[in-house]
Short mmCIF file of C-alpha atoms in Angstrom, two decimals:
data_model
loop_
_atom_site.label_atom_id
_atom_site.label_comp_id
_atom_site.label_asym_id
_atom_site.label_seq_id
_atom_site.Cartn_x
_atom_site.Cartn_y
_atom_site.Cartn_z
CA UNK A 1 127.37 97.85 112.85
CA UNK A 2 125.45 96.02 115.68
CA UNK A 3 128.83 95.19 117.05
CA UNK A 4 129.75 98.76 117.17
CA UNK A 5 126.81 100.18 118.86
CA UNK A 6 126.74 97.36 121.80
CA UNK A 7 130.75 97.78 122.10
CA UNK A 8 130.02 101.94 122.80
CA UNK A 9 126.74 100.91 125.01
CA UNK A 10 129.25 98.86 127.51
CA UNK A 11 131.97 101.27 128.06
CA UNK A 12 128.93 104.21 128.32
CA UNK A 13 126.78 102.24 130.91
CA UNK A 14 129.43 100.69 132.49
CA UNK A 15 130.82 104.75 133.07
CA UNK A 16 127.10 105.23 134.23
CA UNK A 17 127.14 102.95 136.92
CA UNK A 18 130.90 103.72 137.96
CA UNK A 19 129.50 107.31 138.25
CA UNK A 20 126.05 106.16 140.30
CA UNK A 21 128.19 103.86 142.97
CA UNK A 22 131.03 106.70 143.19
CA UNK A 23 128.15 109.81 144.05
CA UNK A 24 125.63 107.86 145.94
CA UNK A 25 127.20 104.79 147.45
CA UNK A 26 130.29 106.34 148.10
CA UNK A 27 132.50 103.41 146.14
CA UNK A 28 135.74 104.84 145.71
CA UNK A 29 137.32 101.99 144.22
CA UNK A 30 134.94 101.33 141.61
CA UNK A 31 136.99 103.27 138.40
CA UNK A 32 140.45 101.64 139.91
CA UNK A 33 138.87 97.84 139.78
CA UNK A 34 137.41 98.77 136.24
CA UNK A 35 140.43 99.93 134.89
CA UNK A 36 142.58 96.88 136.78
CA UNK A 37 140.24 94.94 134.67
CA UNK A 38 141.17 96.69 131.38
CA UNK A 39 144.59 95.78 132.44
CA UNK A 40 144.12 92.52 133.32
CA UNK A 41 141.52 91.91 130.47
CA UNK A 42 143.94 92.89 127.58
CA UNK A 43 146.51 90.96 128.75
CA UNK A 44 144.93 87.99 129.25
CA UNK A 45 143.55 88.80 125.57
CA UNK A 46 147.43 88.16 124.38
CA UNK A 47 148.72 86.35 126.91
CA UNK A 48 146.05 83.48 127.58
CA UNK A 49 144.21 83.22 124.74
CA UNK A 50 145.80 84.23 121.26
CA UNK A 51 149.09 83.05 122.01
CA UNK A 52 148.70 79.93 123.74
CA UNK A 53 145.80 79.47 120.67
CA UNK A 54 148.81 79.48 118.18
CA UNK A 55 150.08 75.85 119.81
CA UNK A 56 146.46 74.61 119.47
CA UNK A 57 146.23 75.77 116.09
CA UNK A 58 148.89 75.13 114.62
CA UNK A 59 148.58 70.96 115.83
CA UNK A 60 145.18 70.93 114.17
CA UNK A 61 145.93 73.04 110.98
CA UNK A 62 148.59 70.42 110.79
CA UNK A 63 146.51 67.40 111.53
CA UNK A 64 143.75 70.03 109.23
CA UNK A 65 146.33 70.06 106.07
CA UNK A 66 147.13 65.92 106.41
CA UNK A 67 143.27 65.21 106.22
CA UNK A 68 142.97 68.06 103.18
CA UNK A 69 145.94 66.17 101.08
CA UNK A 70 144.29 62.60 102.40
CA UNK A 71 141.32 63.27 100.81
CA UNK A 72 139.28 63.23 103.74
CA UNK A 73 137.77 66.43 103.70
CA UNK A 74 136.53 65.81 100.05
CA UNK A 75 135.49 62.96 101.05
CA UNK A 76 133.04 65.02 103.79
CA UNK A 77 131.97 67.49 101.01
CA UNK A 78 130.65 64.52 99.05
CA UNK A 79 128.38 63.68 101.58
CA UNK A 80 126.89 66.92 103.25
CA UNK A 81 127.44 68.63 99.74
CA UNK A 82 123.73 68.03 99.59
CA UNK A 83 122.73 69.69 102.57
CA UNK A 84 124.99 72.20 102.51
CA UNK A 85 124.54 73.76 98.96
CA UNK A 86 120.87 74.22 100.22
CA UNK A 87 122.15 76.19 102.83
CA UNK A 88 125.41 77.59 101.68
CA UNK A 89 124.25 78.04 98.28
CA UNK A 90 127.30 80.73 97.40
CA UNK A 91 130.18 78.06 98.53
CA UNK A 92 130.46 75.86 95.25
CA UNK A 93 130.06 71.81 95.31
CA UNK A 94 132.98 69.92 96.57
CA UNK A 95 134.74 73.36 98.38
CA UNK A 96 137.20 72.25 100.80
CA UNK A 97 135.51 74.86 103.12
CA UNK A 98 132.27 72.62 103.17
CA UNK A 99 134.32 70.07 104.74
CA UNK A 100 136.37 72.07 107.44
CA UNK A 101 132.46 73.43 108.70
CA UNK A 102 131.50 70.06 108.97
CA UNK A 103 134.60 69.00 111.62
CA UNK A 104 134.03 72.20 113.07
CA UNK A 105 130.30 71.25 113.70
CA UNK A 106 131.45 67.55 114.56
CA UNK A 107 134.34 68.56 116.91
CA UNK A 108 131.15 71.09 118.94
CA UNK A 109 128.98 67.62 118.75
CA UNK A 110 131.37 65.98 121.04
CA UNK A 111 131.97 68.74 122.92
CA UNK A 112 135.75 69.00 121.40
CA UNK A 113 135.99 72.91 121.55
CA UNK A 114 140.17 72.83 121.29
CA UNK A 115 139.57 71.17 117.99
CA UNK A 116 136.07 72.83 117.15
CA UNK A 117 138.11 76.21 116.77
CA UNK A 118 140.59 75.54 114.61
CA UNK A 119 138.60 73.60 112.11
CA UNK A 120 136.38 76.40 112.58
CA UNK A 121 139.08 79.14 111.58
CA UNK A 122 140.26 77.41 108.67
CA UNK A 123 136.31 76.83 107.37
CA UNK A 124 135.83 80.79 107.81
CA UNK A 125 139.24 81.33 105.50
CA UNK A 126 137.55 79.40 103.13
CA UNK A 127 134.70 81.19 103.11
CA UNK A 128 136.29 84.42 103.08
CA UNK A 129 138.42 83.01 99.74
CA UNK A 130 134.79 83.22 98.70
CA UNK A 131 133.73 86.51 99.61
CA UNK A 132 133.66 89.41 97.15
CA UNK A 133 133.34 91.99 99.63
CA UNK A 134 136.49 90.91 101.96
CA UNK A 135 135.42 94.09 104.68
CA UNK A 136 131.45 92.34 104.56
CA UNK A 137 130.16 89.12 106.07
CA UNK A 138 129.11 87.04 103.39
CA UNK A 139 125.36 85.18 103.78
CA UNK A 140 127.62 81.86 104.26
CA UNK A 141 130.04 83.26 106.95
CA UNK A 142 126.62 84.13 109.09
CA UNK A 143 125.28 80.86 108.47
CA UNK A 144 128.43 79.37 109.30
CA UNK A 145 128.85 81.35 112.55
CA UNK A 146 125.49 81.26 113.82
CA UNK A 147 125.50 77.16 113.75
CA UNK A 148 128.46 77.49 115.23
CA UNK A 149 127.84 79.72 118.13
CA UNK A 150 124.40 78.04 119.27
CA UNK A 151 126.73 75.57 120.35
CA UNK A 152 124.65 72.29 119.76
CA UNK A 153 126.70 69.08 121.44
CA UNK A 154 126.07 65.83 123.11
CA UNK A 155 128.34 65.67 125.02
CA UNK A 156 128.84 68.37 127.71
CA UNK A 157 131.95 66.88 129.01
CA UNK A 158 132.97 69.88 131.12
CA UNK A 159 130.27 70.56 132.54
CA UNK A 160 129.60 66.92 134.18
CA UNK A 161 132.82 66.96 134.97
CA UNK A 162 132.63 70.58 137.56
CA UNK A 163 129.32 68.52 138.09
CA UNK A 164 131.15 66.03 139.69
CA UNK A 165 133.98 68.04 141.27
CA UNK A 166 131.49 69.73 143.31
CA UNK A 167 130.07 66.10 144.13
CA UNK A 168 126.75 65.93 142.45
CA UNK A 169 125.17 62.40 143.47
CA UNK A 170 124.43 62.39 139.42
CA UNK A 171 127.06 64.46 137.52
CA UNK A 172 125.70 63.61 134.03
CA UNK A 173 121.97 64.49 134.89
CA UNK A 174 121.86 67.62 132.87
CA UNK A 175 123.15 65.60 130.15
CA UNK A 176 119.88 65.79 128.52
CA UNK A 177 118.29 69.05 129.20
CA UNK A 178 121.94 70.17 127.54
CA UNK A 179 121.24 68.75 124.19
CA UNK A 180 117.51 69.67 124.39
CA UNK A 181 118.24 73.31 125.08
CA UNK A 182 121.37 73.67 122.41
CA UNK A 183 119.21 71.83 119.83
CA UNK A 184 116.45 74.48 120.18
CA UNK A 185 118.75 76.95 120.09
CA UNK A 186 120.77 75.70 116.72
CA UNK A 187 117.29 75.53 115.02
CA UNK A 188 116.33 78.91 116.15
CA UNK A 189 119.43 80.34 114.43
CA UNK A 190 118.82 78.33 111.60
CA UNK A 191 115.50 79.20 110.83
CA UNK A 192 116.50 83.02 111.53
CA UNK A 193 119.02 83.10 108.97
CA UNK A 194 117.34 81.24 106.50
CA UNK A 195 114.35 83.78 106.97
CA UNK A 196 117.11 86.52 106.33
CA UNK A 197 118.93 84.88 103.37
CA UNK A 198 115.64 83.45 101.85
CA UNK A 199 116.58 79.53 102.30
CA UNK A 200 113.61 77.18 101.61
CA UNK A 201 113.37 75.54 105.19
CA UNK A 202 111.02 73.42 103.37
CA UNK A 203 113.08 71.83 100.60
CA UNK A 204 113.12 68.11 101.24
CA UNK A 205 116.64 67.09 101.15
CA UNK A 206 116.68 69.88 104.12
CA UNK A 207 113.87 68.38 105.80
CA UNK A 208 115.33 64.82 105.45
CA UNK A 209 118.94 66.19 106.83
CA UNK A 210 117.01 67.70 109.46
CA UNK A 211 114.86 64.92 110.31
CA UNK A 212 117.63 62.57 110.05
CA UNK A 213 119.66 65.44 112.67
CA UNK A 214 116.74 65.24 114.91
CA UNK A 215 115.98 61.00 115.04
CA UNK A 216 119.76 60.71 115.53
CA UNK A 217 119.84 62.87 118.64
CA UNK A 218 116.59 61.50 119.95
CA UNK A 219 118.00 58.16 119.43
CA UNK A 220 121.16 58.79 121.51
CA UNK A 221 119.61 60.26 124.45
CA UNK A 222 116.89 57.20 124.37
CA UNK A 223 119.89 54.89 124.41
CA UNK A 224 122.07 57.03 126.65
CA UNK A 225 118.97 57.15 129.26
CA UNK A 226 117.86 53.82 128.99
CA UNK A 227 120.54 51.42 128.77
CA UNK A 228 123.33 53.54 130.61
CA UNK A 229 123.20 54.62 134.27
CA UNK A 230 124.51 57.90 135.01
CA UNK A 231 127.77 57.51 136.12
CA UNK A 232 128.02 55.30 132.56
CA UNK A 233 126.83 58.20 130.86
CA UNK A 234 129.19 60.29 132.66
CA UNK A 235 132.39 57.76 131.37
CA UNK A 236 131.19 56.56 128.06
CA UNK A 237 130.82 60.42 127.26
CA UNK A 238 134.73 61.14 128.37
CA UNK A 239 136.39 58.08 127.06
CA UNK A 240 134.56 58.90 123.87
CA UNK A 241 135.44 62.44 123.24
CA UNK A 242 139.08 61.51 124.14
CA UNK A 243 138.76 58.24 121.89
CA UNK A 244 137.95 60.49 119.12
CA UNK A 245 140.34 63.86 119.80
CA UNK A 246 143.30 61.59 119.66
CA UNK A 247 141.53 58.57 116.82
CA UNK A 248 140.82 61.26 113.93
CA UNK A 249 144.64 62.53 113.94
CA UNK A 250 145.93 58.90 113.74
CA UNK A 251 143.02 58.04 110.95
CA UNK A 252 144.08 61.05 108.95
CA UNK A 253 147.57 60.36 109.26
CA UNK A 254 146.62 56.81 107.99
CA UNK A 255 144.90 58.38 105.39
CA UNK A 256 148.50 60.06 104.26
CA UNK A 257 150.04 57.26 104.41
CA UNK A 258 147.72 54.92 101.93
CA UNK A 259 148.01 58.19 100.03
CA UNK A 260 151.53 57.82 99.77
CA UNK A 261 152.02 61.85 100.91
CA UNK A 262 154.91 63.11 103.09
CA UNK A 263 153.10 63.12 106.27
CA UNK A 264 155.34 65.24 108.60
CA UNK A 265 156.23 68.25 105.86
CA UNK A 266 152.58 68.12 105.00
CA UNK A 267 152.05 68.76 108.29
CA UNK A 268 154.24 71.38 109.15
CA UNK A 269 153.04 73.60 106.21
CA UNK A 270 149.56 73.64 107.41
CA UNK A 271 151.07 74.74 110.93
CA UNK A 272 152.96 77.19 109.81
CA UNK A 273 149.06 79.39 109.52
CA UNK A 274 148.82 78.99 112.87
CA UNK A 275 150.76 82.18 113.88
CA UNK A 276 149.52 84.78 111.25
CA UNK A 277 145.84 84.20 112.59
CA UNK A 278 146.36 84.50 115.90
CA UNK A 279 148.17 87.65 115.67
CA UNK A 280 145.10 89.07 113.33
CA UNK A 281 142.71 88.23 116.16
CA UNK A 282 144.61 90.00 119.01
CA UNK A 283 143.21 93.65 118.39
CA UNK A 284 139.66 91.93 118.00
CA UNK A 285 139.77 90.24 121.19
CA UNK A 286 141.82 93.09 123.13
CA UNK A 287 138.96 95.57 122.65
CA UNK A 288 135.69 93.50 123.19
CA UNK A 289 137.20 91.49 126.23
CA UNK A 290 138.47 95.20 127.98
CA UNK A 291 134.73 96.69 127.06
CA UNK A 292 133.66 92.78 129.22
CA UNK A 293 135.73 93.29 131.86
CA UNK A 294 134.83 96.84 132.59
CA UNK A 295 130.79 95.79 132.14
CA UNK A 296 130.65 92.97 134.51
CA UNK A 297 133.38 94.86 136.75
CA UNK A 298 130.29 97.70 137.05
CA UNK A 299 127.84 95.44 138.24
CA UNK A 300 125.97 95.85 135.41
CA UNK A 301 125.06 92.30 134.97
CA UNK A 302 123.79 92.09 138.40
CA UNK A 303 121.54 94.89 138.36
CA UNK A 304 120.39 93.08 135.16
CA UNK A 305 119.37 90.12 137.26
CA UNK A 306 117.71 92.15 140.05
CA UNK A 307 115.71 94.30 137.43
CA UNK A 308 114.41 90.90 136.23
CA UNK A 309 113.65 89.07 139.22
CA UNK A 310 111.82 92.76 140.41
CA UNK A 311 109.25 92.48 136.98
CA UNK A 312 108.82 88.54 137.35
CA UNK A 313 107.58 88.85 141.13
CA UNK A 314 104.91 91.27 140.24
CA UNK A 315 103.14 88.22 138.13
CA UNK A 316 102.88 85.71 141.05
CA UNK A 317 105.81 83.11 139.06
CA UNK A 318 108.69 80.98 140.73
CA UNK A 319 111.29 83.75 140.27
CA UNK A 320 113.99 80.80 141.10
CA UNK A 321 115.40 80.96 138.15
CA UNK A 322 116.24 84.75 138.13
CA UNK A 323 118.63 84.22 140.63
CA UNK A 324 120.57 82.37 137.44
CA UNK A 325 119.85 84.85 134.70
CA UNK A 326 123.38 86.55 135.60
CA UNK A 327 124.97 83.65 133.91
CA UNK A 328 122.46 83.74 130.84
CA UNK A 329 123.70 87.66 130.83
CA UNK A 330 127.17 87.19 131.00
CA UNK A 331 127.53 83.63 129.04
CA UNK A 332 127.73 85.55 125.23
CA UNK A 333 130.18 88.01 126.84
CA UNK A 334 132.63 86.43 128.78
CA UNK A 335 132.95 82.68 128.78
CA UNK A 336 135.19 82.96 131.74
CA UNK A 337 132.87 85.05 133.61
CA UNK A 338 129.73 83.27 133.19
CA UNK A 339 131.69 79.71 134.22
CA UNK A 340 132.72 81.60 137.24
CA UNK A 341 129.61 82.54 138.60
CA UNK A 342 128.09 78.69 137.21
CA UNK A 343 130.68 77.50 139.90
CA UNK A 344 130.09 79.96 142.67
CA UNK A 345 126.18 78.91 142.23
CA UNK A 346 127.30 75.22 142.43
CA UNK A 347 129.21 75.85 145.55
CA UNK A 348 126.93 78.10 147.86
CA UNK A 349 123.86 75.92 146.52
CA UNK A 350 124.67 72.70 145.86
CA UNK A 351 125.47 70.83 142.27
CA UNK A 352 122.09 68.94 142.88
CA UNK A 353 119.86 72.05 143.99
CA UNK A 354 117.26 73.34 141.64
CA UNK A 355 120.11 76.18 141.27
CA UNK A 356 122.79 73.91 140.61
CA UNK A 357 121.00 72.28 137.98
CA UNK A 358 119.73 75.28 136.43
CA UNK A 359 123.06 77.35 136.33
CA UNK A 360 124.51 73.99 134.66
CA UNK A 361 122.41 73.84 131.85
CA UNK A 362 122.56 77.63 131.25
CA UNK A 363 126.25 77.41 130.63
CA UNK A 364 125.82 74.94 128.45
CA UNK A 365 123.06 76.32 126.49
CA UNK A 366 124.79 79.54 125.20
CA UNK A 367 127.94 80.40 123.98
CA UNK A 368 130.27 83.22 124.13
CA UNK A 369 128.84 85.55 120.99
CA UNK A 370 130.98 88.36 120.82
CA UNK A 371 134.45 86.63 121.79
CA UNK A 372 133.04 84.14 118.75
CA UNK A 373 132.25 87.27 116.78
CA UNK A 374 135.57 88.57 117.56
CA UNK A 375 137.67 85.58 116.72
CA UNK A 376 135.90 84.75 113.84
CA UNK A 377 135.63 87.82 112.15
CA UNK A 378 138.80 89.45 113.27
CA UNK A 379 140.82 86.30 111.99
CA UNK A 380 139.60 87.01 109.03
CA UNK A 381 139.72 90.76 108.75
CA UNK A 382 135.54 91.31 108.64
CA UNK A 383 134.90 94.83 109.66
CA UNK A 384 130.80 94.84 108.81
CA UNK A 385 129.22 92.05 110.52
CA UNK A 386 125.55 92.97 109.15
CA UNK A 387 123.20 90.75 111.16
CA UNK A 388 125.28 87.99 112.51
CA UNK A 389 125.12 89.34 116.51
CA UNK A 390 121.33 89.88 116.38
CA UNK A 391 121.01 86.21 114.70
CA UNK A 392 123.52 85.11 117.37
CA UNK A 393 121.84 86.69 119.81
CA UNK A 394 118.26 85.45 118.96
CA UNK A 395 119.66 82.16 118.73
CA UNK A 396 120.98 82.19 122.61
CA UNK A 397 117.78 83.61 123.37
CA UNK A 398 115.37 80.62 122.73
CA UNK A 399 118.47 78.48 124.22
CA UNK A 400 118.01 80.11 127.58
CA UNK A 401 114.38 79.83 127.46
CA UNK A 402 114.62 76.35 126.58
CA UNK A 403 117.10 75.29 129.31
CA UNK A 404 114.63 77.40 132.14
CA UNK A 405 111.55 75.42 130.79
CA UNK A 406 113.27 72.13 130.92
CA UNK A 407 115.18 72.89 133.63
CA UNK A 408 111.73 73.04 135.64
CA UNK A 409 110.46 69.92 134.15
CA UNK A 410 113.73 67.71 135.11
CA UNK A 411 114.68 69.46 138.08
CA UNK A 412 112.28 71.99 139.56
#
């Protein structure tokens, strides 16, 4: 329902301001450049995203099926079954689904999105072999989703990488602000849906997963900042996401083989799901990336940013960082969008201005909500998405206030 409402709201205000710019500022091309970006939007809905997705898929639904029939991703369940009945109390012990969230969540870690989606896609089919009402999110689909879409990694490879493009003296510096900020924000939608859903935060195998969450990640940004310089942190972090997209194929296949399974049919039959999801997710991602295109086409997100900075000055504040919000605006509508104006911040100011640093760790903080909502959903044919946007939502909420506040502290 909350999906609904905010899909009408960006077609009506976007109409609004189309109307406003045509009658008082005289912009007669303002309806032709929305509608060109209807056109262009739905098209690159198809073109770019779901059908090229169907090659991506279909490798790691392969790879997916290989680990499935190695017994790999029982072998996961056994060991975040724990956790994850706490939390996902409606998917039963030893589900394969409980093992295709946990790549999902360990491909985001590493900052592996090609292989984060797939794994994630498969984990929500699961789920949804689970859910009685097939038109209704289920309390584990939200939870699932919500983890997913605050985006916590530790390795924000693409970001350092436009860093350095751009040639930041340290490309890598917002390596830790990153994980700060997405950590908040993971916990935030955590503790949100376990509010909603009536989890016991406080249960102790919970708190020791959690604790044991949190030492980890303190522990790799004490050695990362430490022991490595920053154009170490910068390689060690590339070599080993690649290390690792290309190692867990070759250990699963491995896996197949000790197994004594037909590796290449078994991997062809989990391929062959590639193509029926991405043509379920077309219509899904054709109407929320058109309502997108015509929204930031308006200037909508702008005015957003100038309505902001207007409040903020009346309280006597650095109002530096409103000149980012834009990108906090745009990041859980269009991924695209919000990268685009990261990178036109990094050129006109600088990768190593306050700016530059700030619009860095923004984009890396939140994640695109209602394409995720879209995908996700649509793939799996979820009409009634009950609270998962306003979870979503409040989770990339305290992830943008994080990444301001220690945005200030490391860079301001």
């Amino acid at each position: 329902m909350a999906l609904n409402y905010i899909w009408i709201a960006l077609f009506i205000i976007s109409f609004i301001i189309g109307l406003f710019k045509l009658i008082f500022l005289g912009d007669t091309d303002i309806f032709r450049m929305m509608v060109d970006g209807t056109f262009d939007s739905t098209k690159s809905a198809v073109m770019d995203i779901a059908l090229p997705l169907v090659g991506i898929m279909a490798f790691y639904l392969g790879i997916l099926k290989i680990a499935e029939k190695a017994g790999a991703i029982n072998f996961l369940s056994r060991i975040v079954g724990p956790f994850f009945n706490r939390l996902f109390p409606e998917v039963p012990k030893d589900h394969p689904a409980v093992g295709q969230m946990m790549m999902n969540y360990a491909a985001n870690l590493l900052g592996l999105d090609n292989a984060a989606t797939p794994f994630g896609l498969k984990a929500m089919s699961g789920l949804q072999e689970l859910n009685q009402d097939k038109d209704t999110a289920s309390n584990s689909q939200i939870m699932f989703l919500v983890l997913h879409a605050s985006g916590l990694t530790l390795l924000p490879i693409a970001i350092i990488a436009q860093r350095a493009i751009y040639h930041s003296k340290d490309p890598s510096d917002i390596f830790i602000p990153c994980i700060i900020a997405t950590y908040v924000a993971t916990l935030a939608g955590l503790i949100v849906v376990s509010i909603k859903q009536k989890i016991n935060l406080f249960d102790k195998v919970i708190l020791a997963w959690l604790g044991g969450i949190t030492l980890f990640i303190g522990a790799v940004v004490w050695y990362f900042s430490v022991y490595l310089t920053k154009s170490q942190i910068s390689e060690v972090s590339k070599v080993f996401s690649n290390l690792t997209l290309f190692g867990l194929p070759v250990l699963f296949i491995l896996g197949g083989m000790r197994k004594k399974i037909n590796v290449f049919e078994t991997f062809i039959e989990g391929a062959k799901e590639s193509f029926d999801i991405s043509i379920k997710i077309i219509p899904y991602l054709v109407a929320l990336l058109a309502a997108v295109s015509i929204f930031r086409i308006s200037g909508a997100v702008g005015y957003l940013g100038d309505g902001f900075k207007w409040i903020f000055g009346h309280f006597n504040i650095d109002t530096r960082f409103t000149d980012v919000l834009p990108i906090a605006f745009l990041r859980p509508l269009s991924g695209s969008g919000a990268r685009a104006m990261m990178l036109d911040n990094l050129k006109t100011h600088g990768a190593d201005s306050f700016i530059g640093h700030l619009s860095s760790v923004l984009y890396g903080t939140a994640d695109t909500t209602f394409y995720i909502v879209a995908l996700y959903f649509g793939a799996v044919g979820i009409k009634k998405t009950r609270y998962a946007v306003p979870a979503m939502l409040i989770s990339d909420f305290f992830g943008i206030v994080t990444a301001i506040l220690i945005s200030y502290l490391f860079f301001g």
